[in-house]
Amino acid sequence: MKEMDIGEVARRCGLPPSTLRYYEEKGLIRSTGRRGLSRVFNADVLQRLSLIALGQCSGFSLDDIAAMLNADGQPEIDHQRLAEKADELDRTIQRLSAIRDELRRAAACPAPRHIECSTFQKKLAAVRPRSLNRINPGRNQTSTDKRQKAP
Amino acid sequence: MKEMDIGEVARRCGLPPSTLRYYEEKGLIRSTGRRGLSRVFNADVLQRLSLIALGQCSGFSLDDIAAMLNADGQPEIDHQRLAEKADELDRTIQRLSAIRDELRRAAACPAPRHIECSTFQKKLAAVRPRSLNRINPGRNQTSTDKRQKAP
DNA sequence: GCTTGACCTCAAGTCGACTTGAACTTGCAG
DNA sequence: CTGCAAGTTCAAGTCGACTTGAGGTCAAGC
């Protein structure tokens, strides 16, 4: 199997060497050894990097991805998590579609400032903050001064 | 028009007071005055907060949103930006749909580890890192050691 | 008069995913 | 032999969107 130095891997996968070092440190990829000081990678690292990219695009964190990639012999957990993520993605897609429609409506609205358009305002009322999640979901829920609920 | 203190706004919009103060500091919302030390908000701040939430969900940064909310009299810029964002969202949705499908395929794959499934591997080959963007697009492009291109 | 709770300010901390910089080694070309 | 590109380590910095903590003010209720 073909061996590559970090520069070649970087060129092939489109990531900078610093990222590859970082991924190795995190346990996401492995170099097969060293030639002098330099890391040597096996060609199959490229497939693993594709997998990592897919995971990131799906919304998994690097830690999640590392856990899944390294969890040999627990396939059904994988499958379940993947299916959950797919469902979550589905909901995200629904949400984004609604937002896109709203955005187009606003863009096409003849009112000089769509903000003042009354139909837009009505729509907005249905889209109050608490009913929406961000595209990038909240990082840490460890707050004391939490997100409040309507009384 | 109804006046509210920060606590009431917080309750109504579901955001913690700290966020509201932060938004005010950023120029996203305005308090109409003070009662003693305490901020006083006008009821229309709630609509503005909905707008901000919508903007965030659409992928605008808070700075973008502030610029748009405060750019009175330049509606066609708004309209254009909104339409662009809608198109961008459309592309995101396409991408996410593809990823969701891939995820479902992986979840349903009978191979004990879908990673080893050959059809999955073929699909992956088409989904190399460089052809994908993250759900959360890259923050700063000010790097010297940039994301590389295939030669 | 004292506590309690809600508000205030300002600086500093947090999160994840990397990047950057300084200081160093190695291999190869001229 | 010298230079240089490309590799290395390790600590620290960056980004956006907030949160947290310390320390202070103020009105209401007991």
Short mmCIF file of C-alpha atoms (C1' of nucleotides) in Angstrom, two decimals:
data_model
loop_
_atom_site.label_atom_id
_atom_site.label_comp_id
_atom_site.label_asym_id
_atom_site.label_seq_id
_atom_site.Cartn_x
_atom_site.Cartn_y
_atom_site.Cartn_z
CA MET A 1 0.00 0.00 0.00
CA LYS A 2 1.20 3.44 -0.88
CA GLU A 3 2.99 5.49 1.72
CA MET A 4 2.78 9.26 1.86
CA ASP A 5 4.24 12.08 3.85
CA ILE A 6 2.02 14.66 5.43
CA GLY A 7 2.41 17.06 2.54
CA GLU A 8 1.09 14.57 0.05
CA VAL A 9 -1.87 13.67 2.23
CA ALA A 10 -2.56 17.38 2.59
CA ARG A 11 -2.47 17.91 -1.14
CA ARG A 12 -4.70 14.95 -1.80
CA CYS A 13 -7.35 15.69 0.78
CA GLY A 14 -7.26 19.47 0.63
CA LEU A 15 -6.57 20.01 4.31
CA PRO A 16 -3.52 21.83 5.65
CA PRO A 17 -0.84 19.77 7.42
CA SER A 18 -1.65 21.48 10.71
CA THR A 19 -5.13 20.00 10.58
CA LEU A 20 -3.78 16.55 9.91
CA ARG A 21 -1.46 16.80 12.90
CA TYR A 22 -4.37 17.99 14.96
CA TYR A 23 -6.51 15.07 13.79
CA GLU A 24 -3.78 12.65 14.66
CA GLU A 25 -3.44 14.15 18.12
CA LYS A 26 -7.19 13.74 18.56
CA GLY A 27 -7.01 10.11 17.52
CA LEU A 28 -9.00 10.61 14.33
CA ILE A 29 -6.27 9.36 12.05
CA ARG A 30 -3.06 7.44 12.55
CA SER A 31 0.31 7.68 10.90
CA THR A 32 1.87 4.29 10.32
CA GLY A 33 5.30 5.38 11.43
CA ARG A 34 8.09 7.86 10.94
CA ARG A 35 10.76 8.42 8.39
CA GLY A 36 13.24 10.40 10.40
CA LEU A 37 11.04 12.88 12.18
CA SER A 38 8.41 12.92 9.49
CA ARG A 39 5.12 11.12 9.76
CA VAL A 40 4.39 8.42 7.22
CA PHE A 41 0.77 7.80 6.26
CA ASN A 42 -0.81 4.84 4.64
CA ALA A 43 -3.03 5.59 1.63
CA ASP A 44 -6.16 4.45 3.46
CA VAL A 45 -5.97 7.57 5.60
CA LEU A 46 -7.65 9.34 2.70
CA GLN A 47 -10.77 7.25 3.03
CA ARG A 48 -10.80 7.92 6.73
CA LEU A 49 -10.53 11.61 6.06
CA SER A 50 -13.51 11.39 3.71
CA LEU A 51 -15.42 9.70 6.47
CA ILE A 52 -14.44 12.44 8.90
CA ALA A 53 -15.58 15.07 6.45
CA LEU A 54 -18.89 13.30 5.98
CA GLY A 55 -19.32 13.16 9.73
CA GLN A 56 -18.59 16.85 10.11
CA CYS A 57 -21.04 17.74 7.38
CA SER A 58 -23.64 15.68 9.15
CA GLY A 59 -23.14 17.74 12.26
CA PHE A 60 -21.09 15.33 14.36
CA SER A 61 -18.32 16.81 16.49
CA LEU A 62 -14.79 15.55 16.06
CA ASP A 63 -15.08 13.76 19.37
CA ASP A 64 -18.24 12.00 18.21
CA ILE A 65 -16.51 11.00 15.02
CA ALA A 66 -13.46 9.73 16.84
CA ALA A 67 -15.68 7.63 19.10
CA MET A 68 -17.55 6.14 16.16
CA LEU A 69 -14.47 5.49 14.07
CA ASN A 70 -12.73 3.79 16.94
CA ALA A 71 -15.70 1.85 18.29
CA ASP A 72 -15.03 -1.47 16.66
CA GLY A 73 -17.53 -4.20 17.31
CA GLN A 74 -20.40 -1.97 18.39
CA PRO A 75 -22.00 -1.55 15.01
CA GLU A 76 -25.59 -1.28 16.19
CA ILE A 77 -24.75 1.80 18.23
CA ASP A 78 -23.27 3.29 15.12
CA HIS A 79 -26.32 2.44 13.10
CA GLN A 80 -28.63 3.94 15.64
CA ARG A 81 -26.62 7.13 15.92
CA LEU A 82 -26.47 7.45 12.18
CA ALA A 83 -30.20 7.02 11.84
CA GLU A 84 -30.79 9.58 14.59
CA LYS A 85 -28.49 12.01 12.87
CA ALA A 86 -30.31 11.45 9.61
CA ASP A 87 -33.62 12.25 11.31
CA GLU A 88 -32.13 15.30 12.91
CA LEU A 89 -30.84 16.38 9.54
CA ASP A 90 -34.29 15.89 8.14
CA ARG A 91 -35.75 18.24 10.72
CA THR A 92 -33.01 20.75 10.02
CA ILE A 93 -33.82 20.59 6.35
CA GLN A 94 -37.50 21.21 7.02
CA ARG A 95 -36.64 24.18 9.16
CA LEU A 96 -34.20 25.61 6.67
CA SER A 97 -36.73 25.23 3.89
CA ALA A 98 -39.25 27.26 5.85
CA ILE A 99 -36.65 29.91 6.54
CA ARG A 100 -35.59 30.02 2.93
CA ASP A 101 -39.20 30.55 1.88
CA GLU A 102 -39.54 33.31 4.42
CA LEU A 103 -36.38 34.92 3.17
CA ARG A 104 -37.57 34.82 -0.41
CA ARG A 105 -40.89 36.27 0.59
CA ALA A 106 -39.05 39.07 2.35
CA ALA A 107 -36.77 39.63 -0.62
CA ALA A 108 -39.69 39.80 -3.03
CA CYS A 109 -41.86 41.95 -0.79
CA PRO A 110 -42.70 45.25 -2.47
CA ALA A 111 -42.67 47.18 0.79
CA PRO A 112 -39.60 49.41 0.88
CA ARG A 113 -38.55 47.71 4.07
CA HIS A 114 -39.89 44.17 4.25
CA ILE A 115 -39.68 44.52 7.99
CA GLU A 116 -42.68 46.79 7.77
CA CYS A 117 -44.62 44.44 5.55
CA SER A 118 -47.60 43.22 7.49
CA THR A 119 -47.76 39.71 6.07
CA PHE A 120 -44.10 39.32 6.92
CA GLN A 121 -44.80 40.46 10.44
CA LYS A 122 -47.49 37.86 10.83
CA LYS A 123 -45.18 35.14 9.63
CA LEU A 124 -42.55 36.33 12.02
CA ALA A 125 -44.92 35.96 14.91
CA ALA A 126 -45.00 32.26 14.13
CA VAL A 127 -41.23 32.08 14.13
CA ARG A 128 -40.42 33.33 17.60
CA PRO A 129 -36.92 32.65 18.90
CA ARG A 130 -37.92 29.94 21.32
CA SER A 131 -39.46 27.86 18.55
CA LEU A 132 -36.27 27.86 16.49
CA ASN A 133 -32.89 26.29 16.78
CA ARG A 134 -29.83 27.75 15.20
CA ILE A 135 -28.21 26.12 12.21
CA ASN A 136 -25.28 25.58 14.54
CA PRO A 137 -26.96 24.17 17.59
CA GLY A 138 -25.98 25.44 21.05
CA ARG A 139 -22.62 24.25 22.30
CA ASN A 140 -22.84 23.90 26.05
CA GLN A 141 -25.95 23.66 28.13
CA THR A 142 -24.04 24.09 31.40
CA SER A 143 -25.35 27.54 32.11
CA THR A 144 -27.00 28.66 35.33
CA ASP A 145 -28.56 31.70 33.72
CA LYS A 146 -30.28 29.43 31.25
CA ARG A 147 -32.39 30.04 28.26
CA GLN A 148 -35.72 30.90 29.78
CA LYS A 149 -39.17 29.57 29.11
CA ALA A 150 -42.27 31.56 28.60
CA PRO A 151 -44.29 31.52 31.84
CA MET B 1 -46.81 51.30 23.95
CA LYS B 2 -46.00 48.85 26.66
CA GLU B 3 -42.78 49.21 28.60
CA MET B 4 -40.90 46.28 30.02
CA ASP B 5 -37.83 45.64 32.12
CA ILE B 6 -35.15 43.27 30.96
CA GLY B 7 -36.60 40.41 32.95
CA GLU B 8 -39.92 40.60 31.21
CA VAL B 9 -38.33 40.82 27.78
CA ALA B 10 -36.24 37.81 28.71
CA ARG B 11 -39.29 35.85 29.76
CA ARG B 12 -41.20 36.77 26.64
CA CYS B 13 -38.49 36.04 24.11
CA GLY B 14 -36.85 33.12 25.86
CA LEU B 15 -33.37 34.61 25.93
CA PRO B 16 -31.40 35.23 29.14
CA PRO B 17 -30.91 38.85 30.25
CA SER B 18 -27.18 38.57 29.64
CA THR B 19 -27.87 37.98 25.96
CA LEU B 20 -30.15 40.99 25.78
CA ARG B 21 -27.47 43.20 27.32
CA TYR B 22 -25.00 41.78 24.87
CA TYR B 23 -27.33 42.50 21.96
CA GLU B 24 -27.81 46.02 23.13
CA GLU B 25 -24.07 46.54 23.39
CA LYS B 26 -23.76 45.25 19.82
CA GLY B 27 -26.41 47.66 18.64
CA LEU B 28 -28.91 44.96 17.73
CA ILE B 29 -31.60 46.24 20.06
CA ARG B 30 -32.15 49.47 21.94
CA SER B 31 -33.58 50.16 25.35
CA THR B 32 -35.74 53.25 25.36
CA GLY B 33 -34.37 54.53 28.64
CA ARG B 34 -33.71 53.74 32.25
CA ARG B 35 -35.80 53.51 35.35
CA GLY B 36 -33.17 54.03 37.99
CA LEU B 37 -30.36 51.79 36.82
CA SER B 38 -32.63 49.36 35.03
CA ARG B 39 -33.13 49.33 31.31
CA VAL B 40 -36.60 49.97 30.00
CA PHE B 41 -37.63 48.31 26.76
CA ASN B 42 -40.42 49.12 24.42
CA ALA B 43 -42.65 46.21 23.39
CA ASP B 44 -41.49 46.38 19.77
CA VAL B 45 -38.14 45.01 20.86
CA LEU B 46 -39.79 41.60 20.73
CA GLN B 47 -40.41 41.85 17.04
CA ARG B 48 -36.84 42.93 16.54
CA LEU B 49 -35.68 39.92 18.51
CA SER B 50 -37.76 37.66 16.27
CA LEU B 51 -36.09 39.25 13.31
CA ILE B 52 -32.69 38.66 14.84
CA ALA B 53 -33.56 35.04 15.46
CA LEU B 54 -34.71 34.63 11.90
CA GLY B 55 -31.47 36.15 10.69
CA GLN B 56 -29.40 33.82 12.83
CA CYS B 57 -31.32 30.81 11.61
CA SER B 58 -30.65 31.92 8.08
CA GLY B 59 -26.95 31.91 8.79
CA PHE B 60 -26.30 35.64 9.14
CA SER B 61 -23.80 36.72 11.77
CA LEU B 62 -24.88 39.18 14.43
CA ASP B 63 -22.80 41.84 12.72
CA ASP B 64 -24.58 41.22 9.43
CA ILE B 65 -27.90 41.42 11.16
CA ALA B 66 -27.01 44.63 12.92
CA ALA B 67 -25.96 46.14 9.62
CA MET B 68 -29.19 45.15 7.94
CA LEU B 69 -31.42 46.21 10.79
CA ASN B 70 -29.75 49.57 11.02
CA ALA B 71 -29.44 50.23 7.29
CA ASP B 72 -32.53 52.37 6.82
CA GLY B 73 -33.21 53.61 3.33
CA GLN B 74 -31.08 51.02 1.53
CA PRO B 75 -33.79 48.46 0.97
CA GLU B 76 -32.53 47.07 -2.32
CA ILE B 77 -29.30 46.01 -0.67
CA ASP B 78 -31.36 44.20 1.88
CA HIS B 79 -33.43 42.54 -0.77
CA GLN B 80 -30.40 41.41 -2.66
CA ARG B 81 -28.69 40.04 0.41
CA LEU B 82 -31.83 38.23 1.43
CA ALA B 83 -32.21 36.66 -1.98
CA GLU B 84 -28.56 35.62 -1.93
CA LYS B 85 -28.98 34.07 1.47
CA ALA B 86 -32.06 32.23 0.27
CA ASP B 87 -30.07 30.80 -2.65
CA GLU B 88 -27.27 29.86 -0.33
CA LEU B 89 -29.75 28.14 1.94
CA ASP B 90 -31.07 26.29 -1.04
CA ARG B 91 -27.66 24.93 -1.78
CA THR B 92 -27.18 24.02 1.84
CA ILE B 93 -30.45 22.15 1.79
CA GLN B 94 -29.42 20.21 -1.30
CA ARG B 95 -26.16 19.29 0.33
CA LEU B 96 -27.76 18.27 3.58
CA SER B 97 -30.28 16.13 1.74
CA ALA B 98 -27.51 14.25 0.02
CA ILE B 99 -25.74 13.75 3.31
CA ARG B 100 -28.90 12.60 5.00
CA ASP B 101 -29.42 10.03 2.26
CA GLU B 102 -25.86 8.85 2.68
CA LEU B 103 -26.33 8.58 6.40
CA ARG B 104 -29.50 6.53 5.99
CA ARG B 105 -27.80 4.28 3.53
CA ALA B 106 -25.00 3.78 6.03
CA ALA B 107 -27.45 3.15 8.86
CA ALA B 108 -29.39 0.61 6.84
CA CYS B 109 -26.35 -1.13 5.44
CA PRO B 110 -26.24 -4.79 6.45
CA ALA B 111 -22.45 -4.86 6.71
CA PRO B 112 -21.46 -5.07 10.37
CA ARG B 113 -19.49 -1.89 9.94
CA HIS B 114 -20.95 0.25 7.20
CA ILE B 115 -17.48 1.70 6.76
CA GLU B 116 -16.51 -1.56 5.16
CA CYS B 117 -19.51 -1.66 2.89
CA SER B 118 -18.29 -1.35 -0.65
CA THR B 119 -21.21 0.65 -2.02
CA PHE B 120 -20.74 3.09 0.82
CA GLN B 121 -17.09 3.38 0.00
CA LYS B 122 -17.89 4.22 -3.59
CA LYS B 123 -20.30 6.92 -2.53
CA LEU B 124 -17.72 8.31 -0.20
CA ALA B 125 -15.26 8.65 -2.99
CA ALA B 126 -17.66 11.12 -4.57
CA VAL B 127 -17.89 13.08 -1.35
CA ARG B 128 -14.27 14.00 -0.79
CA PRO B 129 -13.58 16.72 1.75
CA ARG B 130 -12.77 19.41 -0.79
CA SER B 131 -16.14 19.04 -2.44
CA LEU B 132 -18.04 19.70 0.78
CA ASN B 133 -18.57 22.62 3.03
CA ARG B 134 -19.39 22.30 6.66
CA ILE B 135 -22.87 23.03 7.98
CA ASN B 136 -21.17 25.85 9.83
CA PRO B 137 -19.13 27.48 7.13
CA GLY B 138 -15.53 28.47 7.87
CA ARG B 139 -15.15 31.48 10.11
CA ASN B 140 -11.99 33.25 9.10
CA GLN B 141 -10.15 32.91 5.86
CA THR B 142 -7.14 34.88 7.11
CA SER B 143 -4.82 31.95 7.17
CA THR B 144 -1.45 31.72 5.46
CA ASP B 145 -1.34 27.95 5.70
CA LYS B 146 -4.57 27.81 3.78
CA ARG B 147 -6.86 25.04 2.83
CA GLN B 148 -5.05 23.46 -0.08
CA LYS B 149 -6.18 22.50 -3.54
CA ALA B 150 -5.59 19.28 -5.33
CA PRO B 151 -2.76 19.80 -7.84
"C1'" DG C 1 -33.00 48.28 59.75
"C1'" DC C 2 -32.09 44.27 57.17
"C1'" DT C 3 -32.60 40.93 53.81
"C1'" DT C 4 -33.81 39.48 49.34
"C1'" DG C 5 -34.01 39.58 44.61
"C1'" DA C 6 -33.60 41.89 40.39
"C1'" DC C 7 -31.08 44.82 38.22
"C1'" DC C 8 -26.32 47.01 37.01
"C1'" DT C 9 -21.01 47.19 35.02
"C1'" DC C 10 -16.79 45.40 33.48
"C1'" DA C 11 -13.35 42.06 32.71
"C1'" DA C 12 -12.45 37.54 31.86
"C1'" DG C 13 -13.76 32.87 30.65
"C1'" DT C 14 -15.89 29.21 27.53
"C1'" DC C 15 -16.71 26.25 23.55
"C1'" DG C 16 -14.77 23.56 19.24
"C1'" DA C 17 -11.79 23.38 15.54
"C1'" DC C 18 -8.16 24.79 14.11
"C1'" DT C 19 -4.06 28.19 13.18
"C1'" DT C 20 0.06 30.56 14.24
"C1'" DG C 21 4.68 31.38 15.85
"C1'" DA C 22 9.02 30.33 17.63
"C1'" DA C 23 12.60 27.30 17.71
"C1'" DC C 24 14.37 23.16 15.93
"C1'" DT C 25 15.88 18.96 12.54
"C1'" DT C 26 16.35 16.71 8.11
"C1'" DG C 27 17.24 15.66 3.28
"C1'" DC C 28 18.58 17.18 -0.98
"C1'" DA C 29 20.32 20.56 -4.71
"C1'" DG C 30 23.77 23.52 -6.24
"C1'" DC D 1 29.35 23.43 2.55
"C1'" DT D 2 25.46 26.13 2.36
"C1'" DG D 3 20.72 27.05 1.73
"C1'" DC D 4 16.36 26.01 1.62
"C1'" DA D 5 12.03 23.69 1.70
"C1'" DA D 6 9.46 20.79 4.35
"C1'" DG D 7 9.05 18.44 8.15
"C1'" DT D 8 8.87 18.58 13.59
"C1'" DT D 9 7.13 20.14 18.79
"C1'" DC D 10 4.71 22.88 22.01
"C1'" DA D 11 2.33 26.72 23.76
"C1'" DA D 12 -0.60 30.24 22.77
"C1'" DG D 13 -3.83 32.68 19.84
"C1'" DT D 14 -8.25 33.13 17.00
"C1'" DC D 15 -13.15 33.27 15.85
"C1'" DG D 16 -18.29 34.39 17.24
"C1'" DA D 17 -21.73 34.36 20.53
"C1'" DC D 18 -22.42 34.42 24.63
"C1'" DT D 19 -21.77 33.34 29.90
"C1'" DT D 20 -19.79 33.92 34.31
"C1'" DG D 21 -18.11 36.15 38.34
"C1'" DA D 22 -17.00 39.81 41.31
"C1'" DG D 23 -18.59 43.65 43.24
"C1'" DG D 24 -22.18 47.31 43.45
"C1'" DT D 25 -27.13 49.72 43.44
"C1'" DC D 26 -31.85 49.90 44.52
"C1'" DA D 27 -36.92 49.02 45.86
"C1'" DA D 28 -39.99 46.20 48.34
"C1'" DG D 29 -41.28 43.46 52.22
"C1'" DC D 30 -40.64 41.78 56.94
#
